[in-house]
Amino acid sequence: MDIIVTLKQVPDPEAPKETFRIDESGMKILNPPNIDPVINGYDENAIEAALQLKEAAGGKVVAVSMGETGATRALKQAMAMGVDEGILLQDESFADADAASTAYVLARAIEKIGSYGLILCGRQASDWDQSQVPSGIAELLGLPSVTAVQKVALQGDTVRVERILEDGYEVLDIHGPCVVTVSNEANKPRYPTLKGIMTAGKKQIPVWDAAELGVDAAQVGSAGALTRVSKLYVPSFDGDCEFIAGETPEEMGANLALRLRELKII
Amino acid sequence: MEPIALDQLTDIDSMLTDDERLTRDTVRQFVAEKYLPIVGEHFEAHTFPDHLVSEIAGLGLLGASIKGYGCAGVNAVTYGLILQELEYGDSGLRSFVSVQGSLAMYAIYRFGSEAQRQHWLPRMARGEAISCFGLTEPDSGSDPGAMRTTARPDGDAYVLNGSKMWITNSPVCDVAVVWAKLAADDHQTVRGFLVERDTPGFDTPSILRKMSMRASHTGEIVLSDCRIPKENLLPASRGLGSPLACLNQARFGVSWGVMGAARACFDSALDYSRSRVQFGVPIGSKQLIQEHLVDMAVEIAKGQLMNVHFARLKDEGRLTPYQVSMAKKNNVRQALAIARKARSIHGASGISLEHAPIRHLLNLESVYTYEGTDEIHTLVLGRALTGLDAF
Ligand SMILES: Cc1cc2nc3c(=O)[nH]c(=O)nc-3n(C[C@H](O)[C@H](O)[C@H](O)COP(=O)(O)OP(=O)(O)OC[C@H]3O[C@@H](n4cnc5c(N)ncnc54)[C@H](O)[C@@H]3O)c2cc1C
């Protein structure tokens, strides 16, 4: 079965927190200057899931990413891990997209790729944590979708997934093409191998722009956005440390409980 | 002001291709996730994390620069970056990969028969056959021409006698590349031989009580009437130039590796100097500490620049042994100085295995000596500059 994986490049969540920057007026999260952006962590789980399915059942894995030129590095990394092809979706008009206009461009690209039995996405992206794009893609393509799975397997054309619930998981069978979002419980993404890096290095990454995709200019980027960020700021937290006294640990515990109740925390 | 990361300051990445950076970042991540959490324990226990070998092989790091035979065939910069990141972990980890790839696999690749390459290289690349490289002897170190190990032709076999000392990986090797003389008094007759683990008369006792390279296997090779088939001669090996050609590969890698060790010490010292408060302020706000940090950073930048330059020359087939001597000598010496400064910035904590510098400092004492001592590389360069032999 051919599988399409969607990828997003995000600021490295492992970056020290003092390097976190936003552009308040432009309402953007800025990539810290010294630290390369990385593939969104959950997307790496989606890649790994796709590669395991390919190893078990054959087929081809194609990765698509909408982003700046730098996103070719994310696609190359996916290819170095074993993804067969990468496609970059890039156009000036795609800038400042929200979840809806991103899903629109990705859906058009997926239609253009054409052959697929399964679309795998990360359950959410670590920059905005919205989890909207995959459902948007499913909606636009008229496909069933299941979010946040910890396991995906293929039985012929049926996709069997374990969807994570608060107190367990449910097993779902989906027939025919569908969108599935993968959670970190699913696997531990592999490292790219040297041979993979070299093979990927030699492959070209096609860039599809608005014209190539034949998209409606009113539906992409900021023009097509259905949501608008009205304020973006880094909240400030004030810490205050209070020591609870008591003769014995038991007494300290009791005093702590009283104090917490006084503060209406419990 | 906001601090600027050293890599950003030097913009080292601008000299690297995307593939080179991805390889470096992958190995860096592997070392951070799989190796750094356990290296202190292994160093203390005098053990090597053998369980990581299959993963190291899986990434393609064994014999990475060899073309074909299941190896990736990466360029010299990529190979250097791999070793740099491995030695960020520990010189013992880098030594393992250097010996397997640059010394033993390279010896078979360069001097072996096609049958030997086909037989050994793929399984060595997969980490299924561990190898070592036996040149040094109890009475012959810097002067390998004085080696006493001999190989006596006897019918369809060679009979090896002698002993090798300070051999990385020997206690765990499946196959040893052993250098021996066909005629005891003639170093022109040095040849390479493959000796397999189960051969009678082949023994590899461990060298214990090391205070350096504790997270690495080091041992002897004892050969007593060790009879190996004639086909185990490396047919293209001829004279001392052959092992020296292998060492030249490995030395190039050492120049890169030690910059990783230096970098680990620098990172640790930088962190510590910003968080350790004395006299009411972080010690990093003191000029004397800053001078140490700056000296370290500048030497790392210089060492890395020399490495990239020489690696590009290597890829063009223009690297000379003199340049390798220059890089090995300078970079090891500087790494050692950096490790010592970093150790002192950590104060008493600096003698604890909780922090990297003391481990690197101890390891680098070995690296200063092996792959040609600092003095020997000085003599090589001195001879090159003056035309006068001072050996
Ligand atoms: C951890 C470790 C791992 C090793 N792994 C291997 C391995 O895998 N395979 C292998 O074959 N060997 C290995 N070695 C051995 C290493 O290559 C030798 O130790 C090195 O070549 C130096 O030889 P030596 O110890 O006999 O010192 P010597 O040659 O005896 O030197 C002693 C001192 O004299 C100096 N000196 C020697 N000659 C001169 C001169 N002409 N002028 C001025 N000074 C001189 C040296 O620089 C040194 O300071 C390893 C060593 C260590 C410590």
PDB file of C-alpha atoms and ligand atoms in Angstrom, chain B residues 99 103 133-138 140-143 165-168 210 213 218 366 369-376 379 390-391, ligand 1:
ATOM      1  CA  VAL B  99      40.265   0.652  14.967  1.00  0.00           C
ATOM      2  CA  LEU B 103      42.846   0.401  10.865  1.00  0.00           C
ATOM      3  CA  PHE B 133      45.194  -3.997  14.673  1.00  0.00           C
ATOM      4  CA  GLY B 134      48.365  -5.367  16.195  1.00  0.00           C
ATOM      5  CA  LEU B 135      51.477  -3.333  15.484  1.00  0.00           C
ATOM      6  CA  THR B 136      52.891  -2.162  18.844  1.00  0.00           C
ATOM      7  CA  GLU B 137      54.948  -4.604  20.894  1.00  0.00           C
ATOM      8  CA  PRO B 138      56.365  -4.523  24.394  1.00  0.00           C
ATOM      9  CA  SER B 140      58.642  -1.605  19.879  1.00  0.00           C
ATOM     10  CA  GLY B 141      56.313   1.399  19.994  1.00  0.00           C
ATOM     11  CA  SER B 142      57.445   4.559  18.247  1.00  0.00           C
ATOM     12  CA  ASP B 143      59.967   2.447  16.350  1.00  0.00           C
ATOM     13  CA  MET B 165      50.907  -4.888  23.373  1.00  0.00           C
ATOM     14  CA  TRP B 166      48.347  -2.125  23.961  1.00  0.00           C
ATOM     15  CA  ILE B 167      46.030  -3.407  21.283  1.00  0.00           C
ATOM     16  CA  THR B 168      42.575  -1.809  21.255  1.00  0.00           C
ATOM     17  CA  LYS B 210      44.290   1.388  33.101  1.00  0.00           C
ATOM     18  CA  MET B 213      40.546   4.662  28.105  1.00  0.00           C
ATOM     19  CA  THR B 218      42.747  -2.911  25.492  1.00  0.00           C
ATOM     20  CA  SER B 366      46.367   7.902  25.661  1.00  0.00           C
ATOM     21  CA  THR B 369      50.648   8.756  22.871  1.00  0.00           C
ATOM     22  CA  TYR B 370      48.915   6.508  20.368  1.00  0.00           C
ATOM     23  CA  GLU B 371      48.723   6.971  16.623  1.00  0.00           C
ATOM     24  CA  GLY B 372      52.203   8.455  16.814  1.00  0.00           C
ATOM     25  CA  THR B 373      53.233  10.280  19.964  1.00  0.00           C
ATOM     26  CA  ASP B 374      53.276  14.048  20.077  1.00  0.00           C
ATOM     27  CA  GLU B 375      57.075  13.888  19.914  1.00  0.00           C
ATOM     28  CA  ILE B 376      57.134  11.624  16.878  1.00  0.00           C
ATOM     29  CA  LEU B 379      60.011  14.933  14.484  1.00  0.00           C
ATOM     30  CA  ALA B 390      66.141  14.176  14.166  1.00  0.00           C
ATOM     31  CA  PHE B 391      64.639  10.767  14.965  1.00  0.00           C
TER      32      PHE B 391
HETATM   33  C1  LIG C   1      44.878   3.073  25.024  1.00  0.00           C
HETATM   34  C2  LIG C   1      45.882   2.675  23.979  1.00  0.00           C
HETATM   35  C3  LIG C   1      45.441   1.969  22.870  1.00  0.00           C
HETATM   36  C4  LIG C   1      46.356   1.562  21.888  1.00  0.00           C
HETATM   37  N1  LIG C   1      45.897   0.834  20.810  1.00  0.00           N
HETATM   38  C5  LIG C   1      46.804   0.340  19.930  1.00  0.00           C
HETATM   39  C6  LIG C   1      46.380  -0.525  18.863  1.00  0.00           C
HETATM   40  O1  LIG C   1      45.188  -0.784  18.701  1.00  0.00           O
HETATM   41  N2  LIG C   1      47.322  -1.048  18.035  1.00  0.00           N
HETATM   42  C7  LIG C   1      48.658  -0.777  18.177  1.00  0.00           C
HETATM   43  O2  LIG C   1      49.446  -1.300  17.403  1.00  0.00           O
HETATM   44  N3  LIG C   1      49.093   0.032  19.181  1.00  0.00           N
HETATM   45  C8  LIG C   1      48.195   0.606  20.052  1.00  0.00           C
HETATM   46  N4  LIG C   1      48.641   1.423  21.074  1.00  0.00           N
HETATM   47  C9  LIG C   1      50.070   1.628  21.244  1.00  0.00           C
HETATM   48  C10 LIG C   1      50.577   2.998  20.798  1.00  0.00           C
HETATM   49  O3  LIG C   1      50.526   3.124  19.415  1.00  0.00           O
HETATM   50  C11 LIG C   1      52.010   3.151  21.337  1.00  0.00           C
HETATM   51  O4  LIG C   1      51.895   3.280  22.720  1.00  0.00           O
HETATM   52  C12 LIG C   1      52.744   4.336  20.755  1.00  0.00           C
HETATM   53  O5  LIG C   1      53.124   4.078  19.434  1.00  0.00           O
HETATM   54  C13 LIG C   1      54.003   4.698  21.568  1.00  0.00           C
HETATM   55  O6  LIG C   1      54.794   3.589  21.784  1.00  0.00           O
HETATM   56  P1  LIG C   1      55.341   3.233  23.244  1.00  0.00           P
HETATM   57  O7  LIG C   1      54.212   3.249  24.181  1.00  0.00           O
HETATM   58  O8  LIG C   1      56.123   2.003  23.133  1.00  0.00           O
HETATM   59  O9  LIG C   1      56.263   4.439  23.635  1.00  0.00           O
HETATM   60  P2  LIG C   1      57.779   4.663  23.219  1.00  0.00           P
HETATM   61  O10 LIG C   1      57.935   4.544  21.764  1.00  0.00           O
HETATM   62  O11 LIG C   1      58.661   3.813  24.068  1.00  0.00           O
HETATM   63  O12 LIG C   1      57.982   6.163  23.618  1.00  0.00           O
HETATM   64  C14 LIG C   1      58.247   6.610  24.964  1.00  0.00           C
HETATM   65  C15 LIG C   1      58.518   8.113  24.918  1.00  0.00           C
HETATM   66  O13 LIG C   1      59.692   8.362  24.161  1.00  0.00           O
HETATM   67  C16 LIG C   1      59.427   9.274  23.123  1.00  0.00           C
HETATM   68  N5  LIG C   1      60.262   8.961  21.972  1.00  0.00           N
HETATM   69  C17 LIG C   1      60.350   7.775  21.298  1.00  0.00           C
HETATM   70  N6  LIG C   1      61.239   7.894  20.296  1.00  0.00           N
HETATM   71  C18 LIG C   1      61.706   9.164  20.322  1.00  0.00           C
HETATM   72  C19 LIG C   1      62.637   9.913  19.541  1.00  0.00           C
HETATM   73  N7  LIG C   1      63.260   9.368  18.502  1.00  0.00           N
HETATM   74  N8  LIG C   1      62.899  11.189  19.875  1.00  0.00           N
HETATM   75  C20 LIG C   1      62.235  11.766  20.905  1.00  0.00           C
HETATM   76  N9  LIG C   1      61.352  11.134  21.676  1.00  0.00           N
HETATM   77  C21 LIG C   1      61.099   9.836  21.395  1.00  0.00           C
HETATM   78  C22 LIG C   1      57.962   9.095  22.833  1.00  0.00           C
HETATM   79  O14 LIG C   1      57.431  10.216  22.171  1.00  0.00           O
HETATM   80  C23 LIG C   1      57.404   8.887  24.221  1.00  0.00           C
HETATM   81  O15 LIG C   1      57.259  10.126  24.840  1.00  0.00           O
HETATM   82  C24 LIG C   1      47.732   1.884  22.025  1.00  0.00           C
HETATM   83  C25 LIG C   1      48.151   2.627  23.136  1.00  0.00           C
HETATM   84  C26 LIG C   1      47.245   3.039  24.094  1.00  0.00           C
HETATM   85  C27 LIG C   1      47.737   3.808  25.282  1.00  0.00           C
END
